[in-house]
């Protein structure tokens, strides 16, 4: 059981921001990644649709004998976590909870901005999770439906992205937030642009490193941590355009990717 892989999934390449943190924190763990590149973006779709997709991916990864599932997609965590948890005999960690915990800890003035997909913002899941960790927060949420297509296109530092980000950030900066949570796993790839616009006084919090820490803690607590000193063979599965995923994915991960497999459902 300890030598089995960890299943990590997202609608596209965004979950690679979590994979990167996992590879750094837990280098001996094998990862099986699933990116639903044929159906991305999820964040503008209904909860019922996203829940159906999440169930399909969970089934795919469980059939690969994973020892843990990491929901590296805030949108699925926001609207489909119960579906995933109900199906899973193995522990489930999700980025939304990790992101909320990190943001609640980071804020000094109690004003927190949430950048997330439309579906995540409409679900209210971030506000609920933040309020679980801290009751004194004033929260400003902003749906950013244009960010995911820009990232999937590889336009992570482009004038169009800067203009779009300025539009999305203006209301929360006017509300004087001191912490902004990047509530979608695609958004850390826009960190340079967002940091430039938000300025040094505003902390940008993403859930990748907190999620990796939670995964490590859960593996140890459940006696599932791999104890072999090994260089794991990671697997990447996508539902469309594997070559494109590989090219953009290598930029995100900062390392070469092995073959990316095309999934035929
Ligand atoms: N990266 C995902 C998230 O964290 C989903 C983005 C999308 O497909 O719209 O919300």
mmCIF file of C-alpha atoms and ligand atoms in Angstrom:
data_model
loop_
_atom_site.group_PDB
_atom_site.id
_atom_site.type_symbol
_atom_site.label_atom_id
_atom_site.label_comp_id
_atom_site.label_asym_id
_atom_site.label_seq_id
_atom_site.Cartn_x
_atom_site.Cartn_y
_atom_site.Cartn_z
ATOM 1 C CA UNK A 1 0.000 0.000 0.000
ATOM 2 C CA UNK A 2 2.806 2.459 0.921
ATOM 3 C CA UNK A 3 4.368 2.112 -2.534
ATOM 4 C CA UNK A 4 1.151 2.933 -4.362
ATOM 5 C CA UNK A 5 0.800 6.300 -6.131
ATOM 6 C CA UNK A 6 -1.053 9.409 -5.038
ATOM 7 C CA UNK A 7 -3.814 10.458 -7.457
ATOM 8 C CA UNK A 8 -3.883 14.203 -8.192
ATOM 9 C CA UNK A 9 -6.486 15.785 -10.443
ATOM 10 C CA UNK A 10 -7.650 19.024 -12.006
ATOM 11 C CA UNK A 11 -9.553 20.240 -15.036
ATOM 12 C CA UNK A 12 -6.269 20.983 -16.843
ATOM 13 C CA UNK A 13 -2.744 22.106 -16.092
ATOM 14 C CA UNK A 14 -3.579 24.117 -12.943
ATOM 15 C CA UNK A 15 -3.128 21.112 -10.662
ATOM 16 C CA UNK A 16 0.516 20.981 -11.717
ATOM 17 C CA UNK A 17 1.128 23.856 -9.283
ATOM 18 C CA UNK A 18 0.191 21.355 -6.559
ATOM 19 C CA UNK A 19 2.210 18.552 -8.198
ATOM 20 C CA UNK A 20 5.261 20.790 -8.127
ATOM 21 C CA UNK A 21 4.886 21.361 -4.379
ATOM 22 C CA UNK A 22 4.287 17.625 -3.816
ATOM 23 C CA UNK A 23 7.407 16.683 -5.788
ATOM 24 C CA UNK A 24 9.469 19.103 -3.710
ATOM 25 C CA UNK A 25 8.029 18.076 -0.328
ATOM 26 C CA UNK A 26 7.673 14.323 -0.916
ATOM 27 C CA UNK A 27 10.212 13.383 -3.627
ATOM 28 C CA UNK A 28 9.878 9.623 -3.182
ATOM 29 C CA UNK A 29 6.083 9.574 -3.690
ATOM 30 C CA UNK A 30 4.768 8.496 -7.095
ATOM 31 C CA UNK A 31 2.071 10.707 -8.621
ATOM 32 C CA UNK A 32 -0.629 9.791 -11.112
ATOM 33 C CA UNK A 33 -1.991 13.050 -12.497
ATOM 34 C CA UNK A 34 -5.250 13.532 -14.375
ATOM 35 C CA UNK A 35 -6.040 16.726 -16.316
ATOM 36 C CA UNK A 36 -9.391 16.934 -18.083
ATOM 37 C CA UNK A 37 -8.070 19.041 -20.968
ATOM 38 C CA UNK A 38 -11.002 18.145 -23.230
ATOM 39 C CA UNK A 39 -13.534 19.769 -20.887
ATOM 40 C CA UNK A 40 -11.560 22.583 -19.241
ATOM 41 C CA UNK A 41 -12.666 25.136 -17.996
ATOM 42 C CA UNK A 42 -14.826 23.688 -15.224
ATOM 43 C CA UNK A 43 -15.201 26.995 -13.416
ATOM 44 C CA UNK A 44 -17.946 28.323 -15.684
ATOM 45 C CA UNK A 45 -20.024 25.118 -15.578
ATOM 46 C CA UNK A 46 -22.875 24.120 -13.278
ATOM 47 C CA UNK A 47 -22.298 22.250 -10.025
ATOM 48 C CA UNK A 48 -24.122 19.193 -11.367
ATOM 49 C CA UNK A 49 -21.924 19.042 -14.466
ATOM 50 C CA UNK A 50 -18.714 19.454 -12.457
ATOM 51 C CA UNK A 51 -19.846 16.791 -9.972
ATOM 52 C CA UNK A 52 -20.424 14.339 -12.843
ATOM 53 C CA UNK A 53 -16.923 14.977 -14.212
ATOM 54 C CA UNK A 54 -15.402 14.655 -10.726
ATOM 55 C CA UNK A 55 -17.044 11.251 -10.247
ATOM 56 C CA UNK A 56 -15.659 10.004 -13.565
ATOM 57 C CA UNK A 57 -12.109 11.120 -12.699
ATOM 58 C CA UNK A 58 -12.316 9.674 -9.185
ATOM 59 C CA UNK A 59 -13.340 6.326 -10.662
ATOM 60 C CA UNK A 60 -10.432 6.461 -13.154
ATOM 61 C CA UNK A 61 -7.850 7.143 -10.423
ATOM 62 C CA UNK A 62 -9.251 4.613 -7.948
ATOM 63 C CA UNK A 63 -8.907 1.951 -10.673
ATOM 64 C CA UNK A 64 -5.195 2.857 -10.770
ATOM 65 C CA UNK A 65 -4.900 1.801 -7.135
ATOM 66 C CA UNK A 66 -4.028 5.155 -5.660
ATOM 67 C CA UNK A 67 -3.484 5.314 -1.892
ATOM 68 C CA UNK A 68 -4.757 8.887 -1.590
ATOM 69 C CA UNK A 69 -6.655 11.426 -3.710
ATOM 70 C CA UNK A 70 -5.652 15.078 -3.947
ATOM 71 C CA UNK A 71 -8.371 17.295 -5.395
ATOM 72 C CA UNK A 72 -6.070 19.884 -6.998
ATOM 73 C CA UNK A 73 -9.019 21.886 -8.309
ATOM 74 C CA UNK A 74 -10.855 24.390 -6.154
ATOM 75 C CA UNK A 75 -13.943 24.196 -8.351
ATOM 76 C CA UNK A 76 -14.343 20.441 -7.819
ATOM 77 C CA UNK A 77 -13.524 20.882 -4.124
ATOM 78 C CA UNK A 78 -16.189 23.607 -3.897
ATOM 79 C CA UNK A 79 -19.076 21.738 -5.514
ATOM 80 C CA UNK A 80 -18.217 18.024 -5.663
ATOM 81 C CA UNK A 81 -16.179 17.151 -2.586
ATOM 82 C CA UNK A 82 -18.956 15.056 -1.042
ATOM 83 C CA UNK A 83 -19.309 13.025 -4.267
ATOM 84 C CA UNK A 84 -15.549 12.323 -4.304
ATOM 85 C CA UNK A 85 -15.343 11.499 -0.584
ATOM 86 C CA UNK A 86 -18.390 9.211 -0.786
ATOM 87 C CA UNK A 87 -16.794 7.217 -3.617
ATOM 88 C CA UNK A 88 -13.328 6.992 -2.107
ATOM 89 C CA UNK A 89 -12.061 4.268 0.203
ATOM 90 C CA UNK A 90 -8.743 6.169 0.460
ATOM 91 C CA UNK A 91 -8.098 9.552 2.176
ATOM 92 C CA UNK A 92 -9.020 12.709 0.231
ATOM 93 C CA UNK A 93 -7.162 16.035 0.599
ATOM 94 C CA UNK A 94 -8.429 19.183 -1.122
ATOM 95 C CA UNK A 95 -6.858 22.493 -2.086
ATOM 96 C CA UNK A 96 -9.758 24.692 -1.041
ATOM 97 C CA UNK A 97 -9.490 23.852 2.622
ATOM 98 C CA UNK A 98 -5.704 24.253 2.512
ATOM 99 C CA UNK A 99 -6.001 27.646 0.762
ATOM 100 C CA UNK A 100 -8.557 28.949 3.266
ATOM 101 C CA UNK A 101 -6.401 27.849 6.217
ATOM 102 C CA UNK A 102 -3.324 29.562 4.777
ATOM 103 C CA UNK A 103 -5.199 32.820 4.006
ATOM 104 C CA UNK A 104 -6.851 33.001 7.430
ATOM 105 C CA UNK A 105 -3.406 32.639 9.020
ATOM 106 C CA UNK A 106 -1.765 35.209 6.745
ATOM 107 C CA UNK A 107 -4.126 38.183 7.163
ATOM 108 C CA UNK A 108 -3.205 40.856 9.725
ATOM 109 C CA UNK A 109 -6.014 43.358 9.116
ATOM 110 C CA UNK A 110 -8.750 40.727 8.690
ATOM 111 C CA UNK A 111 -9.570 41.793 5.101
ATOM 112 C CA UNK A 112 -9.147 38.949 2.660
ATOM 113 C CA UNK A 113 -9.742 38.851 -1.080
ATOM 114 C CA UNK A 114 -10.677 35.618 -2.848
ATOM 115 C CA UNK A 115 -9.924 35.209 -6.556
ATOM 116 C CA UNK A 116 -11.636 32.095 -7.877
ATOM 117 C CA UNK A 117 -13.696 30.688 -10.713
ATOM 118 C CA UNK A 118 -17.335 31.688 -11.180
ATOM 119 C CA UNK A 119 -18.593 28.316 -9.945
ATOM 120 C CA UNK A 120 -16.368 28.419 -6.843
ATOM 121 C CA UNK A 121 -17.452 31.981 -5.978
ATOM 122 C CA UNK A 122 -21.147 31.168 -6.498
ATOM 123 C CA UNK A 123 -20.849 28.097 -4.270
ATOM 124 C CA UNK A 124 -19.799 30.259 -1.290
ATOM 125 C CA UNK A 125 -17.382 27.472 -0.316
ATOM 126 C CA UNK A 126 -14.383 29.768 0.226
ATOM 127 C CA UNK A 127 -16.298 32.149 2.458
ATOM 128 C CA UNK A 128 -17.562 29.197 4.527
ATOM 129 C CA UNK A 129 -14.094 27.649 4.784
ATOM 130 C CA UNK A 130 -12.443 30.979 5.716
ATOM 131 C CA UNK A 131 -15.081 31.621 8.379
ATOM 132 C CA UNK A 132 -14.410 28.185 9.850
ATOM 133 C CA UNK A 133 -10.807 29.206 10.462
ATOM 134 C CA UNK A 134 -11.499 32.820 11.531
ATOM 135 C CA UNK A 135 -14.766 34.559 12.364
ATOM 136 C CA UNK A 136 -13.531 38.189 12.227
ATOM 137 C CA UNK A 137 -12.813 38.335 8.486
ATOM 138 C CA UNK A 138 -14.218 40.765 5.908
ATOM 139 C CA UNK A 139 -14.107 38.828 2.645
ATOM 140 C CA UNK A 140 -14.248 40.252 -0.892
ATOM 141 C CA UNK A 141 -14.708 37.601 -3.587
ATOM 142 C CA UNK A 142 -14.065 38.082 -7.291
ATOM 143 C CA UNK A 143 -14.890 35.583 -10.033
ATOM 144 C CA UNK A 144 -12.221 35.578 -12.759
ATOM 145 C CA UNK A 145 -13.614 33.567 -15.693
ATOM 146 C CA UNK A 146 -10.982 34.838 -18.141
ATOM 147 C CA UNK A 147 -7.939 33.675 -16.156
ATOM 148 C CA UNK A 148 -8.115 29.921 -16.852
ATOM 149 C CA UNK A 149 -8.236 30.244 -20.674
ATOM 150 C CA UNK A 150 -5.304 32.700 -20.505
ATOM 151 C CA UNK A 151 -3.236 30.236 -18.451
ATOM 152 C CA UNK A 152 -4.180 27.219 -20.584
ATOM 153 C CA UNK A 153 -2.994 29.299 -23.550
ATOM 154 C CA UNK A 154 0.343 29.861 -21.804
ATOM 155 C CA UNK A 155 -0.256 33.653 -21.644
ATOM 156 C CA UNK A 156 0.974 33.871 -18.075
ATOM 157 C CA UNK A 157 2.802 37.169 -18.523
ATOM 158 C CA UNK A 158 1.125 39.003 -21.381
ATOM 159 C CA UNK A 159 -0.365 42.519 -21.738
ATOM 160 C CA UNK A 160 -3.868 41.049 -22.118
ATOM 161 C CA UNK A 161 -3.410 39.150 -18.854
ATOM 162 C CA UNK A 162 -2.216 42.289 -17.057
ATOM 163 C CA UNK A 163 -5.244 44.290 -18.258
ATOM 164 C CA UNK A 164 -7.616 41.514 -17.227
ATOM 165 C CA UNK A 165 -5.978 41.106 -13.828
ATOM 166 C CA UNK A 166 -6.160 44.861 -13.153
ATOM 167 C CA UNK A 167 -9.913 44.776 -13.768
ATOM 168 C CA UNK A 168 -10.397 41.826 -11.392
ATOM 169 C CA UNK A 169 -8.127 43.174 -8.640
ATOM 170 C CA UNK A 170 -9.380 46.778 -8.507
ATOM 171 C CA UNK A 171 -12.428 46.219 -6.207
ATOM 172 C CA UNK A 172 -10.525 44.177 -3.632
ATOM 173 C CA UNK A 173 -7.557 46.530 -3.589
ATOM 174 C CA UNK A 174 -10.004 49.409 -3.060
ATOM 175 C CA UNK A 175 -11.382 47.446 -0.088
ATOM 176 C CA UNK A 176 -7.818 47.384 1.333
ATOM 177 C CA UNK A 177 -7.376 43.648 1.616
ATOM 178 C CA UNK A 178 -3.940 42.663 2.930
ATOM 179 C CA UNK A 179 -4.207 39.053 1.751
ATOM 180 C CA UNK A 180 -5.452 37.599 -1.511
ATOM 181 C CA UNK A 181 -6.060 33.896 -1.811
ATOM 182 C CA UNK A 182 -5.468 32.446 -5.262
ATOM 183 C CA UNK A 183 -8.541 30.226 -5.088
ATOM 184 C CA UNK A 184 -7.949 28.340 -8.318
ATOM 185 C CA UNK A 185 -4.936 26.147 -8.958
ATOM 186 C CA UNK A 186 -4.324 27.840 -12.312
ATOM 187 C CA UNK A 187 -3.782 31.244 -10.703
ATOM 188 C CA UNK A 188 -0.348 30.711 -9.068
ATOM 189 C CA UNK A 189 0.968 30.685 -12.634
ATOM 190 C CA UNK A 190 -0.159 34.333 -12.836
ATOM 191 C CA UNK A 191 1.630 35.248 -9.609
ATOM 192 C CA UNK A 192 4.194 37.618 -11.208
ATOM 193 C CA UNK A 193 1.437 39.699 -12.846
ATOM 194 C CA UNK A 194 -0.791 39.647 -9.758
ATOM 195 C CA UNK A 195 2.086 40.533 -7.407
ATOM 196 C CA UNK A 196 3.070 43.486 -9.588
ATOM 197 C CA UNK A 197 -0.476 44.865 -9.495
ATOM 198 C CA UNK A 198 -1.203 44.112 -5.823
ATOM 199 C CA UNK A 199 2.056 45.555 -4.488
ATOM 200 C CA UNK A 200 4.373 44.460 -1.690
ATOM 201 C CA UNK A 201 1.911 45.104 1.125
ATOM 202 C CA UNK A 202 -0.519 42.423 -0.058
ATOM 203 C CA UNK A 203 0.255 38.744 0.600
ATOM 204 C CA UNK A 204 -0.695 36.376 -2.233
ATOM 205 C CA UNK A 205 -1.571 33.021 -0.750
ATOM 206 C CA UNK A 206 -1.885 29.846 -2.763
ATOM 207 C CA UNK A 207 -2.711 26.398 -1.532
ATOM 208 C CA UNK A 208 0.070 24.371 -3.173
ATOM 209 C CA UNK A 209 2.567 24.214 -0.325
ATOM 210 C CA UNK A 210 -0.146 23.951 2.361
ATOM 211 C CA UNK A 211 -1.747 21.087 0.436
ATOM 212 C CA UNK A 212 1.616 19.299 0.129
ATOM 213 C CA UNK A 213 2.127 19.694 3.895
ATOM 214 C CA UNK A 214 -1.367 18.278 4.561
ATOM 215 C CA UNK A 215 -0.672 15.329 2.231
ATOM 216 C CA UNK A 216 2.610 14.585 4.057
ATOM 217 C CA UNK A 217 0.899 14.762 7.452
ATOM 218 C CA UNK A 218 -1.986 12.539 6.331
ATOM 219 C CA UNK A 219 0.378 9.946 4.803
ATOM 220 C CA UNK A 220 2.327 9.748 8.057
ATOM 221 C CA UNK A 221 -0.814 9.638 10.218
ATOM 222 C CA UNK A 222 -2.303 6.800 8.120
ATOM 223 C CA UNK A 223 1.016 4.932 7.867
ATOM 224 C CA UNK A 224 0.875 5.321 4.071
ATOM 225 C CA UNK A 225 4.133 7.223 3.465
ATOM 226 C CA UNK A 226 6.514 5.556 1.027
ATOM 227 C CA UNK A 227 9.584 4.450 2.956
ATOM 228 C CA UNK A 228 11.675 3.364 -0.052
ATOM 229 C CA UNK A 229 14.419 5.709 -1.261
ATOM 230 C CA UNK A 230 13.346 5.745 -4.920
ATOM 231 C CA UNK A 231 13.037 7.965 -7.953
ATOM 232 C CA UNK A 232 9.330 7.526 -8.735
ATOM 233 C CA UNK A 233 7.929 7.142 -12.249
ATOM 234 C CA UNK A 234 5.128 9.668 -12.402
ATOM 235 C CA UNK A 235 2.202 9.261 -14.821
ATOM 236 C CA UNK A 236 0.230 12.001 -16.556
ATOM 237 C CA UNK A 237 -3.159 11.414 -18.182
ATOM 238 C CA UNK A 238 -5.215 13.948 -20.121
ATOM 239 C CA UNK A 239 -8.402 13.812 -22.149
ATOM 240 C CA UNK A 240 -7.175 15.918 -25.103
ATOM 241 C CA UNK A 241 -4.049 17.477 -26.626
ATOM 242 C CA UNK A 242 -1.324 15.558 -24.727
ATOM 243 C CA UNK A 243 1.525 17.271 -26.605
ATOM 244 C CA UNK A 244 0.214 20.715 -25.742
ATOM 245 C CA UNK A 245 -0.245 19.712 -22.104
ATOM 246 C CA UNK A 246 3.319 18.483 -22.056
ATOM 247 C CA UNK A 247 4.749 21.702 -23.489
ATOM 248 C CA UNK A 248 2.831 24.062 -21.160
ATOM 249 C CA UNK A 249 3.170 21.592 -18.270
ATOM 250 C CA UNK A 250 6.953 21.564 -18.503
ATOM 251 C CA UNK A 251 6.927 25.345 -18.161
ATOM 252 C CA UNK A 252 4.736 25.091 -15.033
ATOM 253 C CA UNK A 253 6.709 22.300 -13.433
ATOM 254 C CA UNK A 254 10.121 23.596 -14.414
ATOM 255 C CA UNK A 255 11.199 20.075 -15.347
ATOM 256 C CA UNK A 256 10.697 17.677 -18.249
ATOM 257 C CA UNK A 257 7.522 15.619 -18.246
ATOM 258 C CA UNK A 258 7.419 11.952 -19.186
ATOM 259 C CA UNK A 259 5.001 10.790 -21.899
ATOM 260 C CA UNK A 260 1.525 12.182 -21.412
ATOM 261 C CA UNK A 261 -1.185 9.572 -22.036
ATOM 262 C CA UNK A 262 -4.409 10.334 -23.857
ATOM 263 C CA UNK A 263 -7.411 8.901 -22.015
ATOM 264 C CA UNK A 264 -10.200 7.285 -24.015
ATOM 265 C CA UNK A 265 -13.097 6.982 -21.567
HETATM 266 N N1 LIG B 1 -7.979 24.815 -11.646
HETATM 267 C C1 LIG B 1 -9.329 24.670 -11.244
HETATM 268 C C2 LIG B 1 -9.632 25.333 -9.940
HETATM 269 O O1 LIG B 1 -8.782 25.290 -9.064
HETATM 270 C C3 LIG B 1 -10.389 24.782 -12.292
HETATM 271 C C4 LIG B 1 -10.298 25.859 -13.261
HETATM 272 C C5 LIG B 1 -11.319 25.670 -14.366
HETATM 273 O O2 LIG B 1 -11.306 24.608 -14.996
HETATM 274 O O3 LIG B 1 -12.113 26.582 -14.582
HETATM 275 O O4 LIG B 1 -10.697 25.874 -9.727
#
